[in-house]
CSV table of C-alpha atoms in Angstrom, one decimal:
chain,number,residue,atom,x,y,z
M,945,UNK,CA,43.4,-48.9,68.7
M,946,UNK,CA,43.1,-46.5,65.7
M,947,UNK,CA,39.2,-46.9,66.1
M,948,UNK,CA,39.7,-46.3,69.7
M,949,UNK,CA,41.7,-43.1,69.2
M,950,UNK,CA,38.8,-41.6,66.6
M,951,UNK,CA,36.5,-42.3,69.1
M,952,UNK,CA,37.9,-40.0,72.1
M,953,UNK,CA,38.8,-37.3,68.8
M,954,UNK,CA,35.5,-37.5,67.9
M,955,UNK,CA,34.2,-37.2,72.2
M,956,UNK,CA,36.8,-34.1,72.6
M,957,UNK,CA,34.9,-32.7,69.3
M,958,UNK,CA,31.6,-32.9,70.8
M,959,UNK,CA,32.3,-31.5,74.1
M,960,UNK,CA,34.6,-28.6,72.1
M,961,UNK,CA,31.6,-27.6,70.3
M,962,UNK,CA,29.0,-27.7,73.6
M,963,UNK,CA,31.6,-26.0,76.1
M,964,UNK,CA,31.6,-22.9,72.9
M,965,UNK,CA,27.3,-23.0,73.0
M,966,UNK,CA,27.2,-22.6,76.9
M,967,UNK,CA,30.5,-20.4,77.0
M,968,UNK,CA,28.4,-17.0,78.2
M,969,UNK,CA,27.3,-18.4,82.1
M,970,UNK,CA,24.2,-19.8,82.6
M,971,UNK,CA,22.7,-19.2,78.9
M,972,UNK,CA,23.3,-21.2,76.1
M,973,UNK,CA,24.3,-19.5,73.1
M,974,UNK,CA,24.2,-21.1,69.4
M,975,UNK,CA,27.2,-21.3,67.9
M,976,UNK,CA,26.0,-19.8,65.1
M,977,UNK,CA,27.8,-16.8,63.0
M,978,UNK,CA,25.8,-14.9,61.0
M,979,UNK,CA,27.3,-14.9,56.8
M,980,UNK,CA,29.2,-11.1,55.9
M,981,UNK,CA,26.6,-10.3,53.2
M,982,UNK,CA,25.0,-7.4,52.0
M,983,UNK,CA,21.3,-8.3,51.2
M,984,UNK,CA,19.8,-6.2,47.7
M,985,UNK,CA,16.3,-7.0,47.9
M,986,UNK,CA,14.8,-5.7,44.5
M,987,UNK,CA,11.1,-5.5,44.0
M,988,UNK,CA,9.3,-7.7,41.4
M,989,UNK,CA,8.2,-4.6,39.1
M,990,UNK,CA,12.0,-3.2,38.6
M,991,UNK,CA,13.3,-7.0,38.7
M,992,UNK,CA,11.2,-7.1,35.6
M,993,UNK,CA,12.9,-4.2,33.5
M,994,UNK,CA,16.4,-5.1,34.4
M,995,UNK,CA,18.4,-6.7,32.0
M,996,UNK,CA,19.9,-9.2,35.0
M,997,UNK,CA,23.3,-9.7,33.6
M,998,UNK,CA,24.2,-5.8,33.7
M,999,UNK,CA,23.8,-5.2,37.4
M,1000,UNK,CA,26.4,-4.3,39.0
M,1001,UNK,CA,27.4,-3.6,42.6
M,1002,UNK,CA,30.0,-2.2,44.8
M,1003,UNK,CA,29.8,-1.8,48.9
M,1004,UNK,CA,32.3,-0.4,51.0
M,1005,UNK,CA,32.9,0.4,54.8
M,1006,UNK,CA,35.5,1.5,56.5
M,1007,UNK,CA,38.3,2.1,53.6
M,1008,UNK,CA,37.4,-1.7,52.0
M,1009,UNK,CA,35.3,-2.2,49.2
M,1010,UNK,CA,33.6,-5.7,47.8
M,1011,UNK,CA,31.4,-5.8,44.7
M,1012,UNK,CA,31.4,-6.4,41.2
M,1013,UNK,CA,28.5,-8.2,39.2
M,1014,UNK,CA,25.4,-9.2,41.0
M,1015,UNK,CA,24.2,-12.3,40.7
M,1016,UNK,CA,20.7,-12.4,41.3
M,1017,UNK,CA,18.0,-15.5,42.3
M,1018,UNK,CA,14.4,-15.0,42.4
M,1019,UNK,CA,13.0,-13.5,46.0
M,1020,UNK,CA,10.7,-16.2,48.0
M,1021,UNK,CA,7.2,-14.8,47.3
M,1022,UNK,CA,5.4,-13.5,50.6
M,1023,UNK,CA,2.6,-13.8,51.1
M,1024,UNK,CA,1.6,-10.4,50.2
M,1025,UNK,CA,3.2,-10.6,47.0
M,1026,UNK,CA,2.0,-12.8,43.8
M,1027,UNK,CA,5.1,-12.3,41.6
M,1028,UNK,CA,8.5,-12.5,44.0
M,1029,UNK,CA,11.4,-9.7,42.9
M,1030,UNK,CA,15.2,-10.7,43.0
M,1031,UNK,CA,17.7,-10.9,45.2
M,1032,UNK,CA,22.2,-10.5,45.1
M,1033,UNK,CA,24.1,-10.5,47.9
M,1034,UNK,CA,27.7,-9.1,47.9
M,1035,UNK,CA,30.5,-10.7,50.4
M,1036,UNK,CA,31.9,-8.3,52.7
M,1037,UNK,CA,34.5,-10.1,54.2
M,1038,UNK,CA,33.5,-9.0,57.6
M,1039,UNK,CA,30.2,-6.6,58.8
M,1040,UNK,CA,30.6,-4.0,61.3
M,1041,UNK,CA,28.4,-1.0,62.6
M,1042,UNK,CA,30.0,1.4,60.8
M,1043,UNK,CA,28.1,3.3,57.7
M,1044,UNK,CA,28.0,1.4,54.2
M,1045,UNK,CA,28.5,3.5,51.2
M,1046,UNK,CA,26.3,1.2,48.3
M,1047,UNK,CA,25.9,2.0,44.6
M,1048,UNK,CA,23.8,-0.4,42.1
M,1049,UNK,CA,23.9,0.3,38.6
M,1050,UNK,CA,21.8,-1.7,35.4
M,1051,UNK,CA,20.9,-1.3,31.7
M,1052,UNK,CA,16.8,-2.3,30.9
M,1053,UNK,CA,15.9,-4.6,28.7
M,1054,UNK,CA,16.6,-2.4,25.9
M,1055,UNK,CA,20.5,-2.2,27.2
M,1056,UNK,CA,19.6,1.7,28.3
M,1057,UNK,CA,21.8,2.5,31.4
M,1058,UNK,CA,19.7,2.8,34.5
M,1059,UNK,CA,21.6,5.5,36.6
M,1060,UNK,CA,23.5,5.0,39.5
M,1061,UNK,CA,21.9,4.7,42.8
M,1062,UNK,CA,23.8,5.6,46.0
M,1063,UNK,CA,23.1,5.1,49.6
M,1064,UNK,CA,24.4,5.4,52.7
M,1065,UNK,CA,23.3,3.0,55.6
M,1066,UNK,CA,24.1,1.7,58.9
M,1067,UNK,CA,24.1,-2.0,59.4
M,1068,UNK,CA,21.9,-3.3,62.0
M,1069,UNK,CA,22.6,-5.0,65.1
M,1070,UNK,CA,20.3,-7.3,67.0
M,1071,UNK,CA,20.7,-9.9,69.7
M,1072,UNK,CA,18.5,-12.8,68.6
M,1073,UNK,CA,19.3,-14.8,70.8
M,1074,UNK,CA,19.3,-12.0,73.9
M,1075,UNK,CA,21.7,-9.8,74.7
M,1076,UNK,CA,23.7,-12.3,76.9
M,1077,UNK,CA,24.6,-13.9,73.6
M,1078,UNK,CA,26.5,-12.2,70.5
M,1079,UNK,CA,25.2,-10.0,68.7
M,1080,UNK,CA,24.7,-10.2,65.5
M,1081,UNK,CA,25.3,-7.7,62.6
M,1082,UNK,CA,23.2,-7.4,58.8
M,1083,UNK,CA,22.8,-5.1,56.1
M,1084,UNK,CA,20.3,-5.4,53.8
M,1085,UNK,CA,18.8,-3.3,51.4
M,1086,UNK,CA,15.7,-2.7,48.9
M,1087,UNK,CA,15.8,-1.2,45.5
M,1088,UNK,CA,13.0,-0.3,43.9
M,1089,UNK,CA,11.8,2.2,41.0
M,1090,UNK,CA,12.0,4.9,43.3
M,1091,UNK,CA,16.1,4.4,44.3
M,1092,UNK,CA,17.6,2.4,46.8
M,1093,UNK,CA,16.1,2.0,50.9
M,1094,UNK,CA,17.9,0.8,53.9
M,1095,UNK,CA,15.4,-2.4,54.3
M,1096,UNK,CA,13.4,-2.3,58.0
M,1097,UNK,CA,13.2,-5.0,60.3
């Protein structure tokens, strides 16, 4: 009996999860959310002076702010580039259209402090999945020695 019962659980689970994939008509939509993160993309060259323990990070939209220490993992290296950079991401809690205020701050190797960099972006909306399905909202940005860039698509 108890196997029984687990069984139809298990059905109703199934059929949950493919009535919330078809749930927009006649196209089927991934159930799929996209993670609330803001993307830092740093190139390899600054990656290289930065003493990766000191950067810092702090992101805020719409009266809420998230940041604090970035923790930062070596970029997948494109094709285009030998060396890969870094990458952080910072939790957001939630993404929405409205503008991002960002500053980044290091030290260098050397434990000299960096600046701050500042900028203000827009997240991005797309419809991967076609505009029948949610859309789908990211922020990412690159920093390299020249300041901080809303990253292109």
């Amino acid at each position: 009996m108890a196997s029984r019962v687990l069984m139809m659980a298990a059905s109703a689970g199934i059929l949950t999860a493919t009535s919330l994939v078809a749930c927009h008509g006649e196209v089927a939509c991934p159930a799929i959310a996209a993670a609330p993160f803001l993307t830092v993309h740093i190139s390899a060259d600054l990656a290289a002076t930065l003493n990766s323990g000191s950067v810092t990070a702090t992101a805020c939209q719409d009266a809420g702010c998230h940041g604090g220490p970035l923790a930062l993992a070596d970029e997948q290296a494109s094709g285009s580039a030998s060396v890969p950079g870094k990458v952080g991401r910072i939790g957001m809690g939630s993404l929405r259209e409205t503008p991002i205020d960002l500053t980044v701050s290091a030290q260098d190797l050397q434990g000299q402090h960096l600046g701050d960099y500042r900028l203000q972006f827009a997240p991005r909306i797309s419809y991967p999945w076609g505009s029948s399905c949610p859309r789908v909202v990211t922020a990412e940005v690159s920093w390299d020695r020249s300041g901080l860039h809303p990253s292109m698509p």
